[in-house]
Amino acid sequence: MARGVERILFTSFMGVVVLAALFIAKDWPVRASIVILFLGSLGVMLSLAQVVIDFKALDPGAQQSERPTYEIAALDHPGRWGSLEIWAWLWGLFFAIRLIGFQPALPIFVFLYVKLYGGRWATACILTAGTWGFLHGVFDQVLHVPWPAPWLKFLIPW
Amino acid sequence: MIEAALEGLAGVLQPEAFAFMCLGVLIGSLVGFLPGIGGPSTLAIMLPFVMTMKDPLLVIALLVGMDAVGNTASAFTSILISVPGSSGSQATILDGYPMAKKGEAARALSASFVASLLGGLFGALVLFASLPVLRPVVLAFSSPEFFILTLWGVSMVGVLSGNAPIKGLLSGILGVLIATVGLDAKSGIERFSFDVSYLWEGVDLVLVALGLFGIAEVIDLASRKTSIAKAEEFGRGYLEGILDVFRHWWLLIRTSVVGAWVGFLPGLGSSVADWFAYAHAVQTEKNRENFGKGDVRGVIASEGANNAKEGGDYIPTLAFGIPGGTSTALVLTAFVAVGINPGPDMLTTQLNLTFAVIWTLVIANIIATAVCMIFARPIARLCFLPFYAIVPPIVAFIFIGAFAANFHSYDLTGLMIFSLLGFFMRRHGWPRPPLLLGVVLGDKMEMYLWLSYTRYGFEWLSRPMVIALIVLLVASIAYPIVTGRREKRAAKGSEG
């Protein structure tokens, strides 16, 4: 049931996005809005139809589609935290990059991830060194990538 | 044509291009036998790096080489541990794994490699044979026909790539809307940029692809926490497996035709090709009682089809600029970025590049099969890498790849937004390929629609070819919806 409500909310969100696009584009010249108006109107109607379908699916007696889906279905992630655990890692890495920069953040992430999930020291060190070497060798030395300035630059001088 | 064919061959055999092809085959194979990371995710990760390359031949060698062989190596995990290495090897498990349990893993593997090779060669042959037929068709098309074709491509992928056609269509529409973000050069209007200058250039497809496919699969891989599984023994019958393929040559040809056809139709991917081919084998072969219990014909059917599909996939991609699936949508993006123009050019001025694609399909399949057969035992051991050794390097690559899109810190914010979108789409059964295809084709769709309108007013709608394509478009959207409803009604009737 909770998943069903979440599904309706997600469909509604998608519908609202399309509707907002339509609303914003309505005053633009035809050249800039032709595709948005053409497909957006269709999109709003389809969103409404999908919301109705999602509502109907809330009924416990509703039949599930038996047509095959050709995308590998998302897993129902096991464990107490489900997929929140990996999301925490990803957001953690995202903020770490913003805070301390790419070069320290990525190797630290690799090392911590391997060690905290029970990897051997050798595995952790090899992968960390590989990541650092790739960043430093390819991106710094060869490509001279302009890394974004970290927020905590005043704390880290290099 | 012969001159272009030879030029294409000479191009891919240049030392640098050949080295890139070998690299592509290596990466494609590695991805194939590491369960959890699919071909589209890897192509998405490679995209930002490849798009900086200047030579189109190198891009063809690397990406087509990588794309062509993913399904060959994925048979390792399907047969040895009953986990599909890619979505195209799901049906291989049905007979491959029981064969491994009977001690015939080596036979199943060699049969699958040879079937993959011959299927891949068949796909390349189909692509080659289609060129003379496609040339007059493509040259007869102009902007109205191309507009309907782009619309057809997105809607076909939307309707066919999941079990929810409306979600698929909406997903495609959302993709086209995302493609409109940015400064419209003709009217000077800032579209959906909300005064953020970063968005003037539009949303980078790399971010969409990495978020929708890269991160979403990493999440599954990390959450599954696969530990080192026990593999079935390698067993016996390596030579027997090779001979099996030649014994069942007629089955291989039929299933390769199925695979190439599935590839040609936009929206149907590898995962459909192997199931269709398997179903065809079960329906048409004699003595079918062993299917599902370790019959080598099941392995041959599935593996032949999933590689033949690749050749078929490139027909609409190269001729019309309409990708047959997610992988070709990503390859197409890289092609356009390096100056390869799918459409009429590929059949006229850039015919040598089309042949380079065909030759890469041929040579990459031969290399991949040779590598898999020679190094089968050590590769089999790599299937059991623990998740903690795979996840962090992939995440690192994805973040670096996203940043490399524009070298702007907002790139990472974009990556996270599309990752969340991809995660929720997957969670609620929204197909992601149509969204990606919408982003890829959105610009073209808009341009063709505008050209049609300015050149012909509304009269373009009455052109005979346009009417024929519209009928095809409506039929292909309506057919799955109508059959779905009919099936539901029939199911209700039988319950009642």
XYZ file of C-alpha atoms in Angstrom, chain B residues 160-333:
174
model
C 7.907 -1.669 -25.923
C 10.605 -1.284 -23.312
C 8.462 -2.050 -20.306
C 5.103 -3.421 -19.331
C 3.601 0.048 -18.866
C 3.194 1.756 -22.266
C 1.869 5.034 -20.821
C 4.821 5.357 -18.466
C 7.117 4.627 -21.387
C 5.560 7.333 -23.557
C 5.656 9.828 -20.686
C 9.253 8.946 -20.067
C 10.074 9.665 -23.720
C 8.213 12.991 -23.584
C 10.105 13.976 -20.459
C 13.346 13.166 -22.288
C 12.405 15.461 -25.179
C 11.496 18.222 -22.701
C 14.887 17.819 -21.005
C 16.498 18.158 -24.445
C 14.843 21.562 -24.874
C 16.558 23.029 -21.790
C 18.994 25.807 -22.668
C 19.344 28.817 -24.876
C 17.380 28.497 -28.116
C 19.775 29.852 -30.700
C 17.086 30.844 -33.217
C 14.671 32.725 -30.935
C 17.150 33.714 -28.219
C 14.797 32.419 -25.523
C 16.309 30.899 -22.377
C 14.334 27.718 -21.962
C 13.963 26.284 -18.449
C 17.319 27.692 -17.391
C 15.884 29.710 -14.472
C 18.655 32.319 -14.796
C 21.321 29.690 -14.169
C 24.006 30.255 -16.809
C 25.197 26.649 -16.447
C 21.919 25.534 -18.061
C 22.244 27.765 -21.141
C 24.196 25.036 -22.910
C 21.469 22.537 -22.081
C 21.540 19.386 -19.993
C 24.516 17.229 -20.876
C 23.484 13.785 -22.043
C 26.442 12.276 -20.196
C 24.899 13.308 -16.874
C 21.525 11.871 -17.843
C 23.082 8.577 -18.941
C 25.374 8.258 -15.913
C 22.593 9.112 -13.477
C 19.902 6.962 -15.040
C 22.016 3.912 -15.767
C 25.382 4.140 -14.008
C 24.328 5.012 -10.485
C 21.077 3.024 -10.609
C 22.998 -0.186 -11.296
C 25.664 0.592 -8.729
C 22.897 0.920 -6.173
C 21.659 -2.569 -6.991
C 25.144 -4.019 -6.991
C 26.023 -2.411 -3.664
C 22.745 -3.322 -2.025
C 22.920 -6.919 -3.198
C 26.275 -7.295 -1.424
C 27.229 -10.323 -3.462
C 29.765 -12.470 -1.741
C 32.056 -14.933 -3.431
C 29.749 -17.610 -4.721
C 30.583 -21.204 -5.361
C 30.980 -21.957 -9.014
C 30.055 -25.154 -10.751
C 32.999 -27.220 -11.918
C 34.363 -26.524 -15.375
C 33.701 -30.080 -16.449
C 34.267 -31.567 -19.868
C 33.265 -31.328 -23.531
C 34.981 -28.159 -24.735
C 35.378 -29.497 -28.294
C 31.962 -31.120 -28.172
C 30.362 -27.715 -27.551
C 31.988 -26.279 -30.686
C 30.760 -29.210 -32.757
C 27.276 -28.828 -31.249
C 26.928 -25.418 -32.872
C 27.703 -26.809 -36.311
C 25.378 -29.752 -35.743
C 22.565 -27.279 -35.043
C 23.522 -24.754 -37.748
C 19.966 -24.327 -38.995
C 18.757 -23.421 -35.495
C 21.604 -20.927 -35.207
C 20.652 -19.234 -38.489
C 16.965 -19.017 -37.517
C 17.681 -17.573 -34.096
C 20.224 -15.161 -35.559
C 17.506 -13.887 -37.894
C 15.264 -13.415 -34.845
C 18.061 -11.515 -33.078
C 18.828 -9.238 -36.031
C 15.127 -8.462 -36.502
C 14.686 -7.629 -32.808
C 17.723 -5.364 -33.038
C 16.327 -3.586 -36.079
C 13.088 -2.681 -34.273
C 13.619 0.320 -31.997
C 12.742 -0.437 -28.415
C 13.488 -4.126 -28.246
C 16.824 -4.877 -26.630
C 19.091 -7.875 -26.041
C 16.905 -9.144 -23.258
C 14.075 -9.581 -25.743
C 16.270 -11.142 -28.418
C 17.426 -14.039 -26.249
C 13.945 -14.822 -24.917
C 12.342 -14.632 -28.389
C 15.049 -16.871 -29.801
C 14.752 -19.337 -26.928
C 10.978 -19.449 -27.333
C 11.432 -19.996 -31.074
C 13.809 -22.891 -30.418
C 11.446 -24.529 -27.938
C 8.484 -24.149 -30.296
C 10.155 -25.366 -33.471
C 12.750 -27.969 -32.499
C 12.041 -31.686 -32.310
C 12.632 -33.638 -29.069
C 12.011 -30.578 -26.944
C 11.595 -32.423 -23.618
C 15.186 -31.610 -22.602
C 14.840 -27.836 -22.917
C 15.283 -26.291 -19.501
C 17.137 -29.348 -18.233
C 20.489 -28.746 -19.893
C 19.947 -28.855 -23.664
C 22.765 -27.268 -25.599
C 20.274 -26.002 -28.200
C 18.872 -23.599 -25.591
C 22.324 -22.079 -25.131
C 22.956 -21.844 -28.890
C 19.589 -20.169 -29.562
C 19.954 -17.537 -26.872
C 23.617 -16.702 -27.453
C 23.361 -16.633 -31.241
C 20.440 -14.202 -31.102
C 21.824 -11.754 -28.553
C 24.946 -11.120 -30.629
C 23.118 -11.034 -33.978
C 20.969 -8.314 -32.449
C 23.884 -5.889 -32.402
C 24.157 -5.779 -36.208
C 20.408 -5.213 -36.523
C 20.598 -2.470 -33.904
C 22.948 -0.409 -36.052
C 20.649 -0.377 -39.110
C 18.186 2.315 -37.881
C 20.980 3.989 -35.906
C 23.238 4.582 -38.882
C 20.638 4.985 -41.619
C 18.042 7.149 -39.877
C 19.856 8.372 -36.764
C 17.272 6.530 -34.663
C 18.945 4.205 -32.171
C 17.595 0.704 -31.805
C 18.209 0.651 -28.058
C 19.930 2.198 -25.057
C 23.458 1.166 -26.028
C 23.142 2.456 -29.568
C 21.605 5.697 -28.236
C 24.815 6.247 -26.266
C 27.025 5.208 -29.174
C 25.060 7.583 -31.408
C 25.686 10.456 -28.999
